[in-house]
PDB file of C-alpha atoms in Angstrom:
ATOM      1  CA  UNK A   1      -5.755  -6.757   9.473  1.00 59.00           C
ATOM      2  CA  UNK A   2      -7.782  -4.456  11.754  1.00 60.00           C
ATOM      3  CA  UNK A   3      -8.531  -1.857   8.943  1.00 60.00           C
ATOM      4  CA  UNK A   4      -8.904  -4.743   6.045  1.00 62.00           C
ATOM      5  CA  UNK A   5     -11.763  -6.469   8.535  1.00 66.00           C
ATOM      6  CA  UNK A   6     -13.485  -2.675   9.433  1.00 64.00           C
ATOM      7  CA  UNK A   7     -13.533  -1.813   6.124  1.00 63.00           C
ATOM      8  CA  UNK A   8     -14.721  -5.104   5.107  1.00 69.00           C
ATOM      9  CA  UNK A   9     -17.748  -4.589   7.474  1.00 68.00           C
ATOM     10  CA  UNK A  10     -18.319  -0.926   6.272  1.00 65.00           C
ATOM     11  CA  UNK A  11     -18.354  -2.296   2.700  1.00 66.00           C
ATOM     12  CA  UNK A  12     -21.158  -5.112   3.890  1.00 66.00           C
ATOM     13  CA  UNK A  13     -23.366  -2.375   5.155  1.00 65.00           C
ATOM     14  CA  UNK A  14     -22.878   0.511   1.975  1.00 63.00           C
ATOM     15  CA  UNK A  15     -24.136  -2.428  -0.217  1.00 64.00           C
ATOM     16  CA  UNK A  16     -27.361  -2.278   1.401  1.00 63.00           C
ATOM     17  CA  UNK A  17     -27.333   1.295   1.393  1.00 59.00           C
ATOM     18  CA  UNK A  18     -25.736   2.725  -1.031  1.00 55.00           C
ATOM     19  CA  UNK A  19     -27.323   3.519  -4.786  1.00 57.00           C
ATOM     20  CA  UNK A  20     -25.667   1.864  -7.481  1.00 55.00           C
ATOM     21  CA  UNK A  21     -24.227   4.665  -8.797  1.00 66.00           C
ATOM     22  CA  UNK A  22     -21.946   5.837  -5.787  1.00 70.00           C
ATOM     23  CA  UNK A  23     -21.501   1.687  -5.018  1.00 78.00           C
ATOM     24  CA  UNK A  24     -19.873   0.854  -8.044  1.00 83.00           C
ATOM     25  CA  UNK A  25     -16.919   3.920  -6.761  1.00 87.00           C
ATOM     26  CA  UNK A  26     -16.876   2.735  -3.549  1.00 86.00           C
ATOM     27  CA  UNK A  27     -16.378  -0.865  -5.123  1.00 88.00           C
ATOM     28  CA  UNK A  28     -13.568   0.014  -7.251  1.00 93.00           C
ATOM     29  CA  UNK A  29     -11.713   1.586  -4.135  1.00 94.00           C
ATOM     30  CA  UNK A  30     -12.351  -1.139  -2.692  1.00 92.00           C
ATOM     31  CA  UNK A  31     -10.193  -3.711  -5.672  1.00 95.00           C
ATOM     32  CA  UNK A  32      -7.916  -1.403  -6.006  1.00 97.00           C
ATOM     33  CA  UNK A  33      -6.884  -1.269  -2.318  1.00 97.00           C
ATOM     34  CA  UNK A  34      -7.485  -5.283  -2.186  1.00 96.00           C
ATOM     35  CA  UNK A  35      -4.863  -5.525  -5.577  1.00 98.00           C
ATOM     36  CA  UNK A  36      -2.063  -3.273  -4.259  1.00 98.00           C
ATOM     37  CA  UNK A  37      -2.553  -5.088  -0.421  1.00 97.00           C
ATOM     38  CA  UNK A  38      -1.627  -8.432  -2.094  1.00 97.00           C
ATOM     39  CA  UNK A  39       0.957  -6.878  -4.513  1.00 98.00           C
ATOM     40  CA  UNK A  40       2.515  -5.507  -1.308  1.00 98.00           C
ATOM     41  CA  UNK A  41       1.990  -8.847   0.361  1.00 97.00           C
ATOM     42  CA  UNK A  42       3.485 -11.229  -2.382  1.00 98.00           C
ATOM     43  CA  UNK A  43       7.268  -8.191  -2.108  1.00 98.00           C
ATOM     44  CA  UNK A  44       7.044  -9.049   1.293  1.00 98.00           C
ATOM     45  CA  UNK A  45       6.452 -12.933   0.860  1.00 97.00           C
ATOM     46  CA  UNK A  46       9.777 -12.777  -1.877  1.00 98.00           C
ATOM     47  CA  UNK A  47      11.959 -10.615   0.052  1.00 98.00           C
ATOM     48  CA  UNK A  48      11.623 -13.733   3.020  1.00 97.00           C
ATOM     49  CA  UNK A  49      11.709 -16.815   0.363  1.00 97.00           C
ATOM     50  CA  UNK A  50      14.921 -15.246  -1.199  1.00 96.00           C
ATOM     51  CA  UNK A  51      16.319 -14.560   1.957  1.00 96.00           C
ATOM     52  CA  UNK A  52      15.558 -17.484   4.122  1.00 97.00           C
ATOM     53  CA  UNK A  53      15.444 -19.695   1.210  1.00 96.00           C
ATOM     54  CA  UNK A  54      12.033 -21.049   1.982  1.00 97.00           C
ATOM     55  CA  UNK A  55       8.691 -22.136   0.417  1.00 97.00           C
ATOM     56  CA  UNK A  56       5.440 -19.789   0.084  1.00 96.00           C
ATOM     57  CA  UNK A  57       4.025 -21.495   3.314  1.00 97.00           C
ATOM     58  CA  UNK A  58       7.281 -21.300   5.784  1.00 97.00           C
ATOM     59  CA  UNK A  59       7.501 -17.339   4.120  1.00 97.00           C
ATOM     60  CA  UNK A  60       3.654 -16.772   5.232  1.00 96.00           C
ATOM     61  CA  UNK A  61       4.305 -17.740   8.823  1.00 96.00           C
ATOM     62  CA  UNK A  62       7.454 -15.662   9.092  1.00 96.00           C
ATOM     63  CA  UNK A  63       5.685 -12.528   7.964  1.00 94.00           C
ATOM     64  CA  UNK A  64       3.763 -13.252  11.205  1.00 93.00           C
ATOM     65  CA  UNK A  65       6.813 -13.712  13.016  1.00 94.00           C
ATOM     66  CA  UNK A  66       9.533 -11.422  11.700  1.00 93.00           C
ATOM     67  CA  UNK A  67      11.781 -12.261  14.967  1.00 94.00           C
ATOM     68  CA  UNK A  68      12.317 -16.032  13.185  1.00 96.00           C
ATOM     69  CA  UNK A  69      13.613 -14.583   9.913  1.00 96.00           C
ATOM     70  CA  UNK A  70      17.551 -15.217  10.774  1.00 95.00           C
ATOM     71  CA  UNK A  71      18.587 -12.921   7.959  1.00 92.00           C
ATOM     72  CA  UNK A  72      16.922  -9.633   9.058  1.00 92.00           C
ATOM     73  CA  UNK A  73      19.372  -7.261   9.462  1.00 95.00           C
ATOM     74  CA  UNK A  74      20.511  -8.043   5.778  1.00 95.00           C
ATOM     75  CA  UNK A  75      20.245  -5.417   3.157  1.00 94.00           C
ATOM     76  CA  UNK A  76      21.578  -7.069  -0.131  1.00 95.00           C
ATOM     77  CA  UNK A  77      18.471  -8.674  -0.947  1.00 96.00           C
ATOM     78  CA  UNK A  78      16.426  -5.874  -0.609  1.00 97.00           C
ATOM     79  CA  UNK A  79      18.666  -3.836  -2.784  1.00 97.00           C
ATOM     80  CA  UNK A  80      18.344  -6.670  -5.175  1.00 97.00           C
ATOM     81  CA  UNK A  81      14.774  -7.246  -5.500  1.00 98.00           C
ATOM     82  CA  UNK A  82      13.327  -3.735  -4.374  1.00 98.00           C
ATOM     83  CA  UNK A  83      15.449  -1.394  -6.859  1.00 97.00           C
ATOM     84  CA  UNK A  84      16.519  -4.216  -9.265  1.00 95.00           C
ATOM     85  CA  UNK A  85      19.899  -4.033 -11.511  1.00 89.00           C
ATOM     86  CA  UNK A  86      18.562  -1.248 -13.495  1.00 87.00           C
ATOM     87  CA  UNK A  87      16.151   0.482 -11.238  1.00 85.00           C
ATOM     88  CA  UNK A  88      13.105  -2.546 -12.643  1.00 92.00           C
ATOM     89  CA  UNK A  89      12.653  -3.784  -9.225  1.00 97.00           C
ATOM     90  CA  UNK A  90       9.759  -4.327  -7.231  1.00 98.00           C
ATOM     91  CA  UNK A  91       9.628  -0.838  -5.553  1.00 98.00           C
ATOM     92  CA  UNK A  92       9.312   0.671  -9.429  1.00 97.00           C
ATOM     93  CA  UNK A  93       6.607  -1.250 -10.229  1.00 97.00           C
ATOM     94  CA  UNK A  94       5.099  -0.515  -6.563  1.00 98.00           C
ATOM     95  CA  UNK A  95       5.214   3.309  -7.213  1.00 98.00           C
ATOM     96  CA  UNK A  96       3.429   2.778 -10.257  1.00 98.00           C
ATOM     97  CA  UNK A  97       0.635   1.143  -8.607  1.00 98.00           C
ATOM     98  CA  UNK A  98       0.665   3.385  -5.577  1.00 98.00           C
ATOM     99  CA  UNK A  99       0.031   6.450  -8.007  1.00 98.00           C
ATOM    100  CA  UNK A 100      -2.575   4.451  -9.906  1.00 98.00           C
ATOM    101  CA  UNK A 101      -4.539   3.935  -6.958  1.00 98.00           C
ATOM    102  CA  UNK A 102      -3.873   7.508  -5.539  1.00 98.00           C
ATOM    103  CA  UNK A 103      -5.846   8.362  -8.498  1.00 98.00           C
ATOM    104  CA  UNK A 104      -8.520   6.126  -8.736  1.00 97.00           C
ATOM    105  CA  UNK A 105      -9.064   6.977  -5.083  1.00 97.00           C
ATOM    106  CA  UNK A 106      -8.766  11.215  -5.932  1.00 97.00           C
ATOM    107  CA  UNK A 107     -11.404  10.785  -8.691  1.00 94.00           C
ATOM    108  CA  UNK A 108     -14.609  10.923  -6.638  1.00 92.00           C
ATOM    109  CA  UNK A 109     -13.448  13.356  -4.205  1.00 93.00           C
ATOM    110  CA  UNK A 110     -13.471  16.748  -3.883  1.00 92.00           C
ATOM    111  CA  UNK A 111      -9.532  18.346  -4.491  1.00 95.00           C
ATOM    112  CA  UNK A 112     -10.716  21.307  -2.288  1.00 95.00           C
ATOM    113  CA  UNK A 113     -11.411  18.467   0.803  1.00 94.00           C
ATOM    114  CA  UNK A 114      -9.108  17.366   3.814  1.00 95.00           C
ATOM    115  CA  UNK A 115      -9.124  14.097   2.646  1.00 96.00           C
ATOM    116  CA  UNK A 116      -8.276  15.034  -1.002  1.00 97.00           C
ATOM    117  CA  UNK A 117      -5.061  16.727   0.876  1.00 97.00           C
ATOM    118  CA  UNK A 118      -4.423  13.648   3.262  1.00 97.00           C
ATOM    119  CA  UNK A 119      -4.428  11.362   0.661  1.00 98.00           C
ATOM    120  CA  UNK A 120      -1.960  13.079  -1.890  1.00 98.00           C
ATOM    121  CA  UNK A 121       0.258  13.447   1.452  1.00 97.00           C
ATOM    122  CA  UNK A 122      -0.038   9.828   3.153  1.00 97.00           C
ATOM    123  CA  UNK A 123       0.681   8.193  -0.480  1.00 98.00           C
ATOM    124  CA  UNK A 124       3.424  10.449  -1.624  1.00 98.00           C
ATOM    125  CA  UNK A 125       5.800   8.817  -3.834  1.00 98.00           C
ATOM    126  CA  UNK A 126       7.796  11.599  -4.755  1.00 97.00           C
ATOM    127  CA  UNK A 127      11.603  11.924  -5.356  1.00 95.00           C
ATOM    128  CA  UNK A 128      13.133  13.012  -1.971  1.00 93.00           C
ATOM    129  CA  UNK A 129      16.251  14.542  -0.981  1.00 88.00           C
ATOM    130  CA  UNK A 130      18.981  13.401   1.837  1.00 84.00           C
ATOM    131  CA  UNK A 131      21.956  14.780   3.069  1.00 83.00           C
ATOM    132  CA  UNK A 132      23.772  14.631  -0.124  1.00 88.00           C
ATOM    133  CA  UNK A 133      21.595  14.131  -3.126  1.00 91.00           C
ATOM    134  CA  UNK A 134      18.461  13.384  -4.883  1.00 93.00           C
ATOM    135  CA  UNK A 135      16.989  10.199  -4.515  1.00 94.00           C
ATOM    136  CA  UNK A 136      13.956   8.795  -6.339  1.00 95.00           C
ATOM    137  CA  UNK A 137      11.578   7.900  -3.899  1.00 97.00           C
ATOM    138  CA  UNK A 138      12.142   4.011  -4.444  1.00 97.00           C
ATOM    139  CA  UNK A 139      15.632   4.682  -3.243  1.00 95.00           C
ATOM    140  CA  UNK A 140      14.898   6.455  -0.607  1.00 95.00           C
ATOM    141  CA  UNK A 141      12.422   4.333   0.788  1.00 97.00           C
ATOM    142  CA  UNK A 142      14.639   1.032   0.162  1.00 97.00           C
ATOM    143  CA  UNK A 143      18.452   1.438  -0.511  1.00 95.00           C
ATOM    144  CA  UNK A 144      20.231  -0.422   1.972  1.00 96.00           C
ATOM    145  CA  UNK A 145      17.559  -0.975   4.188  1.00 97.00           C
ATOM    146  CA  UNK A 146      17.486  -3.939   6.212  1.00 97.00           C
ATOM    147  CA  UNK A 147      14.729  -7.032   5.674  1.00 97.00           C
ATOM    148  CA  UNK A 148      13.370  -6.197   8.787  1.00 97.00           C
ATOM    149  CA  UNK A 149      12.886  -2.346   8.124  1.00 97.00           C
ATOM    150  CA  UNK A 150      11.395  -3.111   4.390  1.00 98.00           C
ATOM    151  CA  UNK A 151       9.260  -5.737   5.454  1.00 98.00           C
ATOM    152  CA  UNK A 152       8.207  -2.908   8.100  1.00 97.00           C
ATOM    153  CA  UNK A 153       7.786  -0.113   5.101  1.00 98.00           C
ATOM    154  CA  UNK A 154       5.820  -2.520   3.376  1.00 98.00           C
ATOM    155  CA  UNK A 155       3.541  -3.042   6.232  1.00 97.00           C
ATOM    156  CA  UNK A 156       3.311   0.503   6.704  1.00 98.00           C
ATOM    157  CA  UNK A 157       2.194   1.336   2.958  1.00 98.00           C
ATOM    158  CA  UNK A 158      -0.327  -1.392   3.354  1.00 97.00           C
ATOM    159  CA  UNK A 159      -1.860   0.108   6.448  1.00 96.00           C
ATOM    160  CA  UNK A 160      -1.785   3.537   4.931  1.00 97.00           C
ATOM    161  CA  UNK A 161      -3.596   1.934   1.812  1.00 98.00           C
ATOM    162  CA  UNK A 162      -6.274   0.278   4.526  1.00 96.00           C
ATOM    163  CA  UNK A 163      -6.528   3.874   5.981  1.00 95.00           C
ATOM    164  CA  UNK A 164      -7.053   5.532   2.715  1.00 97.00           C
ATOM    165  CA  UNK A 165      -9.481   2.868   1.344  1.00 95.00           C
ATOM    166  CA  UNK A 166     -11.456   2.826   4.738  1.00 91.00           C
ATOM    167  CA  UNK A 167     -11.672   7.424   4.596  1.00 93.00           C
ATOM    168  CA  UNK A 168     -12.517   7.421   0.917  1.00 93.00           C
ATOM    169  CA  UNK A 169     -15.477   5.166   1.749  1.00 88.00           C
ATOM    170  CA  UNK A 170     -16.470   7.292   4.623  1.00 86.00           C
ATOM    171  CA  UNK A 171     -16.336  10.066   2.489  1.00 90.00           C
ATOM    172  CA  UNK A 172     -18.568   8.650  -0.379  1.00 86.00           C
ATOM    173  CA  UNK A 173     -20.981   7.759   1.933  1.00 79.00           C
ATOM    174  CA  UNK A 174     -21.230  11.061   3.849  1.00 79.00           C
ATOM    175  CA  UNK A 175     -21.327  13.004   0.558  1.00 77.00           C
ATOM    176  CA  UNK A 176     -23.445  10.713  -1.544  1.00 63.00           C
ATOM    177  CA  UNK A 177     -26.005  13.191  -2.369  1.00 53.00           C
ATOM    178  CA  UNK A 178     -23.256  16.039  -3.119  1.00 58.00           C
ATOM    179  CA  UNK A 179     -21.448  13.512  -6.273  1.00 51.00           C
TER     180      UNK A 179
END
């Protein structure tokens, strides 16, 4: 929330100024972080209704109070929506977007800067490798994790995405003149 309502503010005070040119970039960061936030938000919203068989607005207030979900420590559900029978679950679909906004977030900035670096590293989605195999990277992020550790990965992408969002626009505005 913290990062969402700074960046917000930031955004309010590029408009004014901020040329057209470099506000229409920083404006598409900015829907692209806003659509993968909520596409993050409505996994985590699922994940609770499925497992604590509730509606939309009992699922909201438990994402604000994970200690009331009863089901927590369960991991079936996760496997089940996350990776999906054949691999079509939510995390496939959430890689997808993660990459697509990796690169509409790369676009305006320089590959030889810091940031360029941070950002390829804090939204890696790459395949990874455990003790005893090679995992895509939506099975190592999800497989048998519990509720409360994916709804805690979720959160954690969605801050990252807030951290990204919030550096890219710091970026544009410091090197406005240099794009």
């Amino acid at each position: 929330k913290y990062l969402g309502q700074k960046n917000e503010m930031f955004y309010t005070d590029i408009q004014k100024n901020t040329d057209n040119k470099h506000l229409q970039k920083i404006k598409t960061i900015r829907e692209e972080s806003d659509k993968l936030c909520k596409y993050i938000n409505l996994i985590k919203l699922d994940i609770i209704k499925n497992s604590e068989k509730v509606d939309d607005k009992t699922a909201e207030n438990l994402i604000l109070n994970v200690d009331a979900i009863s089901n927590r420590a369960e991991s079936g559900i996760v496997n089940k929506l996350m990776l999906g029978e054949n691999g079509n679950g939510y995390a496939s679909k959430l890689k997808l977007d993660i990459e697509k906004y990796k690169k509409v977030v790369l676009e305006p900035i320089s590959p030889d800067s810091l940031l360029y670096k941070n950002v390829v590293k804090i939204l890696d989605t790459s395949d990874k490798r455990d003790e005893t195999e090679n995992l895509s990277w939506e099975q190592y992020i999800f497989r048998n994790k519990m509720i409360i550790n994916s709804l805690s990965i979720l959160t954690d992408i969605e801050k990252k995405v807030r951290m990204v969002e919030s550096q890219a626009m710091d970026y544009l505005q410091v090197n406005v003149s240099k794009l």
